[in-house]
mmCIF file of C-alpha atoms and ligand atoms in Angstrom:
data_model
loop_
_atom_site.group_PDB
_atom_site.id
_atom_site.type_symbol
_atom_site.label_atom_id
_atom_site.label_comp_id
_atom_site.label_asym_id
_atom_site.label_seq_id
_atom_site.Cartn_x
_atom_site.Cartn_y
_atom_site.Cartn_z
ATOM 1 C CA MET A 1 -53.849 8.925 -88.333
ATOM 2 C CA PRO A 2 -54.651 11.898 -86.070
ATOM 3 C CA ASP A 3 -52.636 15.086 -86.523
ATOM 4 C CA THR A 4 -52.619 15.865 -82.825
ATOM 5 C CA ILE A 5 -52.551 13.746 -79.724
ATOM 6 C CA GLN A 6 -53.298 14.786 -76.192
ATOM 7 C CA ILE A 7 -51.815 13.149 -73.133
ATOM 8 C CA THR A 8 -51.697 13.889 -69.428
ATOM 9 C CA ARG A 9 -48.715 16.145 -68.704
ATOM 10 C CA PRO A 10 -45.619 13.903 -68.519
ATOM 11 C CA ASP A 11 -42.784 13.883 -65.965
ATOM 12 C CA ASP A 12 -39.067 13.373 -66.601
ATOM 13 C CA TRP A 13 -37.800 11.006 -63.909
ATOM 14 C CA HIS A 14 -34.073 11.472 -64.628
ATOM 15 C CA ILE A 15 -32.379 14.648 -65.794
ATOM 16 C CA HIS A 16 -29.195 16.693 -65.359
ATOM 17 C CA VAL A 17 -29.630 20.466 -65.444
ATOM 18 C CA ARG A 18 -26.178 21.528 -64.110
ATOM 19 C CA SER A 19 -25.949 25.022 -62.574
ATOM 20 C CA GLY A 20 -25.287 28.655 -63.535
ATOM 21 C CA LYS A 21 -25.459 29.598 -67.218
ATOM 22 C CA ILE A 22 -26.062 26.090 -68.496
ATOM 23 C CA LEU A 23 -28.924 25.638 -66.036
ATOM 24 C CA LYS A 24 -30.499 28.883 -67.256
ATOM 25 C CA THR A 25 -30.198 27.609 -70.835
ATOM 26 C CA VAL A 26 -31.650 24.130 -70.352
ATOM 27 C CA VAL A 27 -34.329 24.439 -67.639
ATOM 28 C CA PRO A 28 -36.819 26.289 -69.910
ATOM 29 C CA HIS A 29 -36.669 23.352 -72.337
ATOM 30 C CA SER A 30 -37.924 20.996 -69.644
ATOM 31 C CA ALA A 31 -40.335 23.486 -68.115
ATOM 32 C CA ARG A 32 -42.159 23.971 -71.445
ATOM 33 C CA CYS A 33 -43.357 20.372 -71.231
ATOM 34 C CA PHE A 34 -42.817 18.418 -68.055
ATOM 35 C CA GLY A 35 -44.605 18.601 -64.743
ATOM 36 C CA ARG A 36 -42.050 17.050 -62.439
ATOM 37 C CA ILE A 37 -38.383 16.648 -63.295
ATOM 38 C CA MET A 38 -36.219 14.386 -61.158
ATOM 39 C CA VAL A 39 -33.016 16.386 -60.847
ATOM 40 C CA MET A 40 -29.775 14.434 -60.567
ATOM 41 C CA PRO A 41 -27.329 15.677 -57.929
ATOM 42 C CA ASN A 42 -23.964 15.189 -59.700
ATOM 43 C CA LEU A 43 -22.802 18.790 -59.527
ATOM 44 C CA MET A 44 -19.263 19.680 -58.534
ATOM 45 C CA PRO A 45 -19.389 19.503 -55.532
ATOM 46 C CA PRO A 46 -22.338 17.091 -55.417
ATOM 47 C CA VAL A 47 -25.679 17.855 -53.766
ATOM 48 C CA CYS A 48 -25.488 15.673 -50.658
ATOM 49 C CA VAL A 49 -27.695 17.259 -48.016
ATOM 50 C CA SER A 50 -31.254 18.518 -47.752
ATOM 51 C CA SER A 51 -30.383 22.209 -47.279
ATOM 52 C CA ARG A 52 -28.206 22.237 -50.408
ATOM 53 C CA ALA A 53 -31.014 20.582 -52.402
ATOM 54 C CA ASP A 54 -33.339 23.427 -51.340
ATOM 55 C CA GLU A 55 -30.898 26.046 -52.667
ATOM 56 C CA TYR A 56 -30.402 24.111 -55.879
ATOM 57 C CA ARG A 57 -34.159 23.744 -56.365
ATOM 58 C CA ASP A 58 -34.580 27.507 -55.927
ATOM 59 C CA GLU A 59 -31.997 28.101 -58.670
ATOM 60 C CA ILE A 60 -33.918 25.755 -60.990
ATOM 61 C CA LEU A 61 -37.283 27.359 -60.229
ATOM 62 C CA ALA A 62 -35.833 30.817 -60.864
ATOM 63 C CA ALA A 63 -34.838 29.692 -64.366
ATOM 64 C CA SER A 64 -38.246 28.233 -65.192
ATOM 65 C CA ALA A 65 -39.879 31.586 -65.987
ATOM 66 C CA GLY A 66 -42.728 31.074 -63.549
ATOM 67 C CA SER A 67 -44.150 28.050 -65.310
ATOM 68 C CA ASN A 68 -46.954 27.005 -62.972
ATOM 69 C CA HIS A 69 -46.996 23.316 -63.885
ATOM 70 C CA PHE A 70 -43.262 22.813 -63.296
ATOM 71 C CA ASN A 71 -42.041 21.085 -60.151
ATOM 72 C CA PRO A 72 -38.401 20.028 -59.740
ATOM 73 C CA LEU A 73 -37.960 17.065 -57.399
ATOM 74 C CA MET A 74 -34.569 16.509 -55.880
ATOM 75 C CA SER A 75 -32.251 13.584 -55.379
ATOM 76 C CA LEU A 76 -29.321 13.528 -52.983
ATOM 77 C CA TYR A 77 -25.936 12.097 -53.877
ATOM 78 C CA LEU A 78 -24.891 9.104 -51.788
ATOM 79 C CA THR A 79 -21.285 8.965 -50.663
ATOM 80 C CA ASP A 80 -19.421 6.634 -48.333
ATOM 81 C CA ASN A 81 -20.004 9.325 -45.697
ATOM 82 C CA THR A 82 -23.776 9.765 -46.020
ATOM 83 C CA SER A 83 -25.274 9.304 -42.556
ATOM 84 C CA THR A 84 -28.605 7.929 -41.398
ATOM 85 C CA GLU A 85 -29.301 11.476 -40.090
ATOM 86 C CA ASP A 86 -28.864 12.815 -43.648
ATOM 87 C CA VAL A 87 -31.486 10.300 -44.804
ATOM 88 C CA LEU A 88 -33.934 11.200 -42.052
ATOM 89 C CA ALA A 89 -33.527 14.928 -42.792
ATOM 90 C CA ALA A 90 -34.139 14.268 -46.500
ATOM 91 C CA ASP A 91 -37.256 12.265 -45.698
ATOM 92 C CA LYS A 92 -38.716 15.323 -43.946
ATOM 93 C CA ASN A 93 -38.177 17.486 -47.068
ATOM 94 C CA PRO A 94 -41.164 17.024 -49.416
ATOM 95 C CA ASN A 95 -39.092 18.084 -52.433
ATOM 96 C CA ILE A 96 -36.566 15.268 -51.983
ATOM 97 C CA VAL A 97 -37.715 11.899 -53.200
ATOM 98 C CA GLY A 98 -34.583 9.841 -53.639
ATOM 99 C CA PHE A 99 -30.922 9.141 -53.090
ATOM 100 C CA LYS A 100 -28.695 8.552 -56.112
ATOM 101 C CA LEU A 101 -26.132 5.791 -55.976
ATOM 102 C CA TYR A 102 -23.207 6.412 -58.290
ATOM 103 C CA PRO A 103 -20.538 3.750 -58.074
ATOM 104 C CA ALA A 104 -17.374 5.877 -57.637
ATOM 105 C CA GLY A 105 -15.905 6.676 -61.050
ATOM 106 C CA ALA A 106 -18.797 5.225 -63.099
ATOM 107 C CA THR A 107 -19.713 8.403 -64.987
ATOM 108 C CA THR A 108 -19.570 12.217 -65.212
ATOM 109 C CA ASN A 109 -18.913 13.780 -61.776
ATOM 110 C CA SER A 110 -19.089 10.505 -59.881
ATOM 111 C CA ASP A 111 -15.712 10.672 -58.142
ATOM 112 C CA SER A 112 -17.327 11.178 -54.727
ATOM 113 C CA GLY A 113 -19.626 8.204 -55.281
ATOM 114 C CA VAL A 114 -19.910 5.027 -53.254
ATOM 115 C CA THR A 115 -16.843 2.792 -53.315
ATOM 116 C CA SER A 116 -18.719 -0.323 -52.173
ATOM 117 C CA VAL A 117 -22.398 -0.885 -51.469
ATOM 118 C CA SER A 118 -21.488 -3.049 -48.477
ATOM 119 C CA ARG A 119 -20.093 0.078 -46.759
ATOM 120 C CA ILE A 120 -23.433 1.895 -46.828
ATOM 121 C CA MET A 121 -25.827 -0.879 -45.816
ATOM 122 C CA PRO A 122 -27.127 0.934 -42.684
ATOM 123 C CA VAL A 123 -27.902 3.995 -44.815
ATOM 124 C CA LEU A 124 -29.697 1.857 -47.414
ATOM 125 C CA GLU A 125 -31.716 0.202 -44.659
ATOM 126 C CA THR A 126 -32.710 3.644 -43.403
ATOM 127 C CA ILE A 127 -33.733 4.677 -46.944
ATOM 128 C CA ALA A 128 -35.857 1.521 -47.125
ATOM 129 C CA SER A 129 -37.556 2.434 -43.840
ATOM 130 C CA THR A 130 -38.625 5.836 -45.239
ATOM 131 C CA GLY A 131 -40.689 6.747 -48.286
ATOM 132 C CA LEU A 132 -37.507 7.506 -50.232
ATOM 133 C CA VAL A 133 -36.318 5.683 -53.329
ATOM 134 C CA LEU A 134 -32.807 4.504 -54.214
ATOM 135 C CA GLN A 135 -31.892 5.613 -57.739
ATOM 136 C CA VAL A 136 -29.054 3.557 -59.142
ATOM 137 C CA HIS A 137 -26.499 4.155 -61.869
ATOM 138 C CA GLY A 138 -26.096 0.457 -62.571
ATOM 139 C CA GLU A 139 -22.638 -0.127 -63.954
ATOM 140 C CA VAL A 140 -19.604 -1.774 -62.374
ATOM 141 C CA THR A 141 -16.467 0.325 -62.503
ATOM 142 C CA ASP A 142 -13.827 -2.408 -62.749
ATOM 143 C CA PRO A 143 -11.650 -1.323 -65.699
ATOM 144 C CA ASN A 144 -11.171 -4.994 -66.596
ATOM 145 C CA VAL A 145 -14.874 -5.381 -67.331
ATOM 146 C CA ASP A 146 -15.709 -4.512 -70.932
ATOM 147 C CA VAL A 147 -17.578 -1.206 -71.123
ATOM 148 C CA PHE A 148 -20.459 -2.911 -72.970
ATOM 149 C CA ASP A 149 -20.847 -5.508 -70.186
ATOM 150 C CA ARG A 150 -20.803 -3.209 -67.165
ATOM 151 C CA GLU A 151 -24.568 -3.028 -66.718
ATOM 152 C CA ALA A 152 -25.107 -6.785 -66.962
ATOM 153 C CA GLU A 153 -22.285 -7.369 -64.449
ATOM 154 C CA PHE A 154 -23.775 -4.837 -62.057
ATOM 155 C CA ILE A 155 -27.050 -6.733 -61.970
ATOM 156 C CA ASP A 156 -25.332 -9.924 -60.833
ATOM 157 C CA GLN A 157 -22.709 -8.361 -58.593
ATOM 158 C CA VAL A 158 -24.746 -5.648 -56.892
ATOM 159 C CA LEU A 159 -28.466 -5.447 -57.655
ATOM 160 C CA LYS A 160 -29.486 -9.059 -57.100
ATOM 161 C CA PRO A 161 -27.626 -9.371 -53.770
ATOM 162 C CA LEU A 162 -28.952 -5.974 -52.646
ATOM 163 C CA GLN A 163 -32.513 -6.988 -53.414
ATOM 164 C CA ARG A 164 -32.067 -10.232 -51.495
ATOM 165 C CA GLU A 165 -30.669 -8.369 -48.523
ATOM 166 C CA ILE A 166 -33.164 -5.462 -48.405
ATOM 167 C CA PRO A 167 -36.224 -6.590 -50.389
ATOM 168 C CA GLU A 168 -38.300 -3.670 -49.120
ATOM 169 C CA LEU A 169 -35.853 -1.112 -50.602
ATOM 170 C CA ARG A 170 -37.530 0.655 -53.532
ATOM 171 C CA ILE A 171 -35.059 0.939 -56.391
ATOM 172 C CA VAL A 172 -35.116 2.751 -59.723
ATOM 173 C CA PHE A 173 -32.602 1.157 -62.050
ATOM 174 C CA GLU A 174 -31.778 4.306 -64.007
ATOM 175 C CA HIS A 175 -31.376 4.497 -67.776
ATOM 176 C CA ILE A 176 -31.353 0.778 -68.473
ATOM 177 C CA THR A 177 -29.651 -0.180 -71.716
ATOM 178 C CA THR A 178 -29.654 -3.976 -71.995
ATOM 179 C CA ARG A 179 -31.878 -7.010 -72.396
ATOM 180 C CA GLN A 180 -30.493 -8.196 -69.058
ATOM 181 C CA GLY A 181 -31.636 -4.937 -67.470
ATOM 182 C CA VAL A 182 -35.136 -5.387 -68.868
ATOM 183 C CA GLU A 183 -35.291 -8.997 -67.689
ATOM 184 C CA PHE A 184 -34.067 -8.121 -64.206
ATOM 185 C CA VAL A 185 -36.664 -5.367 -63.785
ATOM 186 C CA ARG A 186 -39.467 -7.599 -65.075
ATOM 187 C CA SER A 187 -38.573 -10.343 -62.605
ATOM 188 C CA ALA A 188 -37.785 -8.153 -59.593
ATOM 189 C CA GLY A 189 -41.285 -7.376 -58.338
ATOM 190 C CA ASP A 190 -43.049 -4.131 -57.497
ATOM 191 C CA ASN A 191 -40.167 -2.512 -55.615
ATOM 192 C CA VAL A 192 -37.982 -2.177 -58.718
ATOM 193 C CA GLY A 193 -38.678 0.185 -61.611
ATOM 194 C CA ALA A 194 -36.545 1.557 -64.427
ATOM 195 C CA THR A 195 -36.167 4.664 -66.531
ATOM 196 C CA ILE A 196 -35.467 4.432 -70.260
ATOM 197 C CA THR A 197 -33.878 7.262 -72.273
ATOM 198 C CA PRO A 198 -34.765 8.370 -75.802
ATOM 199 C CA GLN A 199 -31.252 7.689 -77.071
ATOM 200 C CA HIS A 200 -31.281 4.058 -75.982
ATOM 201 C CA LEU A 201 -34.633 3.592 -77.723
ATOM 202 C CA LEU A 202 -33.544 5.330 -80.925
ATOM 203 C CA PHE A 203 -29.932 4.308 -81.411
ATOM 204 C CA SER A 204 -27.539 1.433 -81.102
ATOM 205 C CA ARG A 205 -23.763 1.456 -80.809
ATOM 206 C CA ASN A 206 -23.372 1.490 -84.593
ATOM 207 C CA ASP A 207 -24.689 5.045 -84.574
ATOM 208 C CA MET A 208 -21.667 6.130 -82.534
ATOM 209 C CA PHE A 209 -19.392 5.026 -85.341
ATOM 210 C CA SER A 210 -21.320 5.641 -88.541
ATOM 211 C CA GLY A 211 -18.841 7.107 -91.008
ATOM 212 C CA GLY A 212 -16.530 8.247 -88.194
ATOM 213 C CA ILE A 213 -16.577 8.731 -84.428
ATOM 214 C CA ARG A 214 -19.606 10.714 -83.317
ATOM 215 C CA PRO A 215 -19.085 12.188 -79.862
ATOM 216 C CA HIS A 216 -22.639 13.484 -79.574
ATOM 217 C CA TYR A 217 -23.865 9.889 -79.356
ATOM 218 C CA TYR A 218 -21.543 9.132 -76.457
ATOM 219 C CA CYS A 219 -23.273 8.731 -73.119
ATOM 220 C CA LEU A 220 -23.075 6.407 -70.143
ATOM 221 C CA PRO A 221 -24.264 3.768 -69.980
ATOM 222 C CA ILE A 222 -22.944 3.517 -73.537
ATOM 223 C CA LEU A 223 -25.248 2.674 -76.464
ATOM 224 C CA LYS A 224 -25.474 -1.082 -76.914
ATOM 225 C CA ARG A 225 -26.106 -3.624 -79.683
ATOM 226 C CA HIS A 226 -29.285 -3.542 -81.742
ATOM 227 C CA GLU A 227 -30.742 -6.590 -79.934
ATOM 228 C CA HIS A 228 -30.639 -4.661 -76.632
ATOM 229 C CA ARG A 229 -32.377 -1.713 -78.244
ATOM 230 C CA LEU A 230 -35.148 -4.059 -79.354
ATOM 231 C CA ALA A 231 -35.589 -5.299 -75.777
ATOM 232 C CA LEU A 232 -35.840 -1.696 -74.546
ATOM 233 C CA LEU A 233 -38.398 -0.822 -77.231
ATOM 234 C CA GLU A 234 -40.547 -3.740 -76.184
ATOM 235 C CA ALA A 235 -40.209 -2.772 -72.499
ATOM 236 C CA ALA A 236 -41.055 0.919 -73.017
ATOM 237 C CA THR A 237 -43.958 0.446 -75.402
ATOM 238 C CA GLY A 238 -45.349 -2.850 -74.093
ATOM 239 C CA GLY A 239 -47.382 -1.383 -71.243
ATOM 240 C CA ASP A 240 -45.409 -2.884 -68.311
ATOM 241 C CA THR A 241 -45.831 -0.466 -65.386
ATOM 242 C CA SER A 242 -42.222 -0.965 -64.212
ATOM 243 C CA PHE A 243 -40.817 1.157 -67.061
ATOM 244 C CA PHE A 244 -41.083 4.925 -67.306
ATOM 245 C CA LEU A 245 -39.737 8.054 -68.928
ATOM 246 C CA GLY A 246 -36.385 9.451 -67.815
ATOM 247 C CA THR A 247 -34.429 11.327 -70.461
ATOM 248 C CA ASP A 248 -31.004 11.439 -68.790
ATOM 249 C CA SER A 249 -30.645 14.689 -70.726
ATOM 250 C CA ALA A 250 -27.071 15.648 -69.841
ATOM 251 C CA PRO A 251 -25.831 18.919 -71.336
ATOM 252 C CA HIS A 252 -22.145 19.416 -72.020
ATOM 253 C CA THR A 253 -20.744 22.195 -74.175
ATOM 254 C CA LYS A 254 -19.596 21.515 -77.736
ATOM 255 C CA LEU A 255 -15.914 21.850 -76.832
ATOM 256 C CA SER A 256 -16.176 19.383 -73.979
ATOM 257 C CA LYS A 257 -17.875 16.830 -76.275
ATOM 258 C CA GLU A 258 -15.764 17.380 -79.396
ATOM 259 C CA SER A 259 -12.464 16.707 -77.687
ATOM 260 C CA SER A 260 -9.689 14.124 -77.512
ATOM 261 C CA CYS A 261 -11.305 13.007 -74.240
ATOM 262 C CA GLY A 262 -14.952 13.957 -74.630
ATOM 263 C CA CYS A 263 -17.553 13.968 -71.846
ATOM 264 C CA ALA A 264 -20.336 11.391 -71.622
ATOM 265 C CA GLY A 265 -23.835 12.790 -71.944
ATOM 266 C CA ILE A 266 -26.474 13.498 -74.604
ATOM 267 C CA TYR A 267 -28.633 16.613 -74.536
ATOM 268 C CA SER A 268 -32.277 15.840 -75.307
ATOM 269 C CA ALA A 269 -34.437 18.150 -73.177
ATOM 270 C CA HIS A 270 -35.178 20.466 -76.133
ATOM 271 C CA ALA A 271 -37.239 17.730 -77.824
ATOM 272 C CA ALA A 272 -37.705 15.071 -75.171
ATOM 273 C CA ILE A 273 -41.393 14.261 -75.431
ATOM 274 C CA GLU A 274 -41.252 14.598 -79.217
ATOM 275 C CA LEU A 275 -38.461 12.005 -79.447
ATOM 276 C CA TYR A 276 -40.390 9.530 -77.301
ATOM 277 C CA THR A 277 -43.514 10.179 -79.369
ATOM 278 C CA GLU A 278 -41.617 9.210 -82.528
ATOM 279 C CA VAL A 279 -40.502 6.000 -80.871
ATOM 280 C CA PHE A 280 -44.018 5.062 -79.823
ATOM 281 C CA GLU A 281 -45.391 5.941 -83.262
ATOM 282 C CA ALA A 282 -42.766 3.783 -84.982
ATOM 283 C CA MET A 283 -43.771 0.909 -82.685
ATOM 284 C CA ASP A 284 -47.450 1.501 -83.481
ATOM 285 C CA ALA A 285 -47.995 2.137 -79.767
ATOM 286 C CA LEU A 286 -49.032 5.802 -79.544
ATOM 287 C CA ASP A 287 -51.903 4.678 -77.315
ATOM 288 C CA ARG A 288 -49.330 3.565 -74.701
ATOM 289 C CA LEU A 289 -47.252 6.753 -74.692
ATOM 290 C CA GLU A 290 -49.316 8.402 -71.961
ATOM 291 C CA ALA A 291 -48.912 5.575 -69.463
ATOM 292 C CA PHE A 292 -45.131 5.400 -69.989
ATOM 293 C CA ALA A 293 -44.653 9.179 -69.958
ATOM 294 C CA SER A 294 -47.221 10.316 -67.418
ATOM 295 C CA PHE A 295 -48.465 7.468 -65.188
ATOM 296 C CA HIS A 296 -45.936 4.728 -64.438
ATOM 297 C CA GLY A 297 -43.294 7.010 -62.910
ATOM 298 C CA ALA A 298 -45.707 8.915 -60.686
ATOM 299 C CA ASP A 299 -47.249 5.628 -59.540
ATOM 300 C CA PHE A 300 -43.845 4.124 -58.730
ATOM 301 C CA TYR A 301 -42.880 7.197 -56.702
ATOM 302 C CA LYS A 302 -46.317 7.089 -55.009
ATOM 303 C CA LEU A 303 -47.040 10.645 -56.123
ATOM 304 C CA PRO A 304 -50.289 11.864 -57.675
ATOM 305 C CA ARG A 305 -50.517 11.760 -61.457
ATOM 306 C CA ASN A 306 -50.613 15.147 -63.162
ATOM 307 C CA THR A 307 -54.114 16.259 -64.075
ATOM 308 C CA ASP A 308 -53.544 18.771 -66.885
ATOM 309 C CA LYS A 309 -52.809 17.813 -70.490
ATOM 310 C CA ILE A 310 -50.323 18.547 -73.242
ATOM 311 C CA THR A 311 -50.951 18.378 -76.967
ATOM 312 C CA LEU A 312 -48.520 17.104 -79.575
ATOM 313 C CA GLU A 313 -48.909 18.077 -83.194
ATOM 314 C CA ARG A 314 -47.652 16.023 -86.137
ATOM 315 C CA ILE A 315 -45.610 18.563 -88.072
ATOM 316 C CA ASP A 316 -42.073 18.555 -89.468
ATOM 317 C CA TRP A 317 -39.649 20.974 -87.835
ATOM 318 C CA GLU A 318 -35.908 21.269 -87.718
ATOM 319 C CA VAL A 319 -33.893 21.013 -84.513
ATOM 320 C CA PRO A 320 -31.431 23.930 -84.179
ATOM 321 C CA LYS A 321 -27.786 23.017 -84.803
ATOM 322 C CA ASN A 322 -26.842 24.603 -81.474
ATOM 323 C CA TYR A 323 -28.297 26.149 -78.373
ATOM 324 C CA GLN A 324 -26.211 29.154 -77.358
ATOM 325 C CA VAL A 325 -25.489 29.113 -73.620
ATOM 326 C CA VAL A 326 -27.327 32.031 -71.963
ATOM 327 C CA GLY A 327 -25.009 34.929 -71.182
ATOM 328 C CA GLN A 328 -21.954 33.264 -72.666
ATOM 329 C CA LYS A 329 -19.973 35.270 -75.198
ATOM 330 C CA GLU A 330 -17.582 32.680 -76.536
ATOM 331 C CA LYS A 331 -18.783 30.249 -79.190
ATOM 332 C CA ASN A 332 -19.246 27.158 -77.101
ATOM 333 C CA PRO A 333 -22.891 26.141 -77.407
ATOM 334 C CA ILE A 334 -24.744 22.942 -76.508
ATOM 335 C CA VAL A 335 -25.246 20.611 -79.459
ATOM 336 C CA PRO A 336 -28.624 18.913 -79.038
ATOM 337 C CA LEU A 337 -29.671 15.439 -80.087
ATOM 338 C CA ARG A 338 -30.855 15.509 -83.744
ATOM 339 C CA ALA A 339 -29.015 18.824 -84.309
ATOM 340 C CA GLY A 340 -29.950 20.219 -87.729
ATOM 341 C CA GLU A 341 -32.223 17.258 -88.457
ATOM 342 C CA SER A 342 -35.967 17.059 -88.658
ATOM 343 C CA MET A 343 -38.555 15.936 -86.121
ATOM 344 C CA ARG A 344 -42.028 14.573 -86.824
ATOM 345 C CA TRP A 345 -43.859 15.786 -83.714
ATOM 346 C CA ARG A 346 -43.923 19.058 -81.841
ATOM 347 C CA LEU A 347 -45.352 20.080 -78.507
ATOM 348 C CA LEU A 348 -48.055 22.711 -78.885
ATOM 349 C CA THR A 349 -47.113 25.350 -76.348
ATOM 350 C CA GLU A 350 -49.725 27.261 -74.403
ATOM 351 C CA GLU A 351 -49.139 30.422 -76.490
ATOM 352 C CA HIS A 352 -50.333 28.678 -79.674
HETATM 353 C C1 LIG B 401 -24.417 12.051 -67.169
HETATM 354 C C2 LIG B 401 -23.858 13.464 -66.947
HETATM 355 O O1 LIG B 401 -23.270 14.019 -67.887
HETATM 356 O O2 LIG B 401 -24.039 14.013 -65.862
HETATM 357 N N1 LIG B 401 -23.823 11.514 -68.351
HETATM 358 C C3 LIG B 401 -24.321 10.539 -69.134
HETATM 359 O O3 LIG B 401 -23.625 10.103 -70.068
HETATM 360 N N2 LIG B 401 -25.512 10.034 -68.926
HETATM 361 C C4 LIG B 401 -24.176 11.212 -65.981
HETATM 362 C C5 LIG B 401 -24.947 9.917 -65.985
HETATM 363 O O4 LIG B 401 -26.173 9.899 -65.844
HETATM 364 O O5 LIG B 401 -24.315 8.874 -66.148
HETATM 365 ZN ZN1 LIG B 402 -27.947 10.592 -65.689
#
């Protein structure tokens, strides 16, 4: 077994970096490794228009310490009030590549999301007529639908009819978590792709409850049964070009996670490529890591693949228990995935 592997620089096609002090804390973790990051727009208030995305992108770039390979790409937040003019303005902005559809109330900061896809059909048709991509949080919000079934229901209630109605619409089904999600993407043709997170490849719902309730494993869509995890592993490592890397790294502070009503979101940007590398190694598929991490996403978005390389070294290291939020005095850090535990792979940074 080699002690290092080299792959084309990867991209993270789904990430939350927040704003202000948290942004300053987390952006360097992504910038050390990724070329492009696809920045989700669910700030409070959300990033809905092109000019706001430009300001937000400047804030992210300012926190990236001049990394010359790092390129944040922006997504705009769809609401019931998004206009076709908003879409056309976004299409003219080379740094905006997609619109994010959050069903209203589905997840963190989604209250301004879309209440019904049927209300925004003209906007979706305009997106389809441009080079932009629709990025979908695919869960129904009906409180009567079991939280573990919300993705599968969304496929039948929303995605299949939408694809029938606008087949030319290019859709990324974000952070898929189920066998049904995998099957839908495989059968949907070239206009549908999907991101897969490290947590859904590494863990199942049992991990949320092992020996007690573990809020740092709580994210949305929620971790599912083991059989779904197996379907995701096969999808990510099997070479199918529809599936690509998107961490859904979603930082929340310790106090907002360890609470009687804790936030959904797992922070993984500190060790993102290393976590995926472990997954591919365990599946005896290290030779397919590069395509999943560095090719399939760029190809789906019709953007050039990165040309430079990164190197990963097989070495044990320990993930810090906490990342202190930059410039924050009180003890309310971000608790990362694998906090205090060991990792098998590490990115060799340029200084080494
Ligand atoms: C995300 C967040 O915190 O912004 N949370 C999460 O559990 N994944 C929102 C999202 O992507 O659903
Ligand atoms: Zn997300």
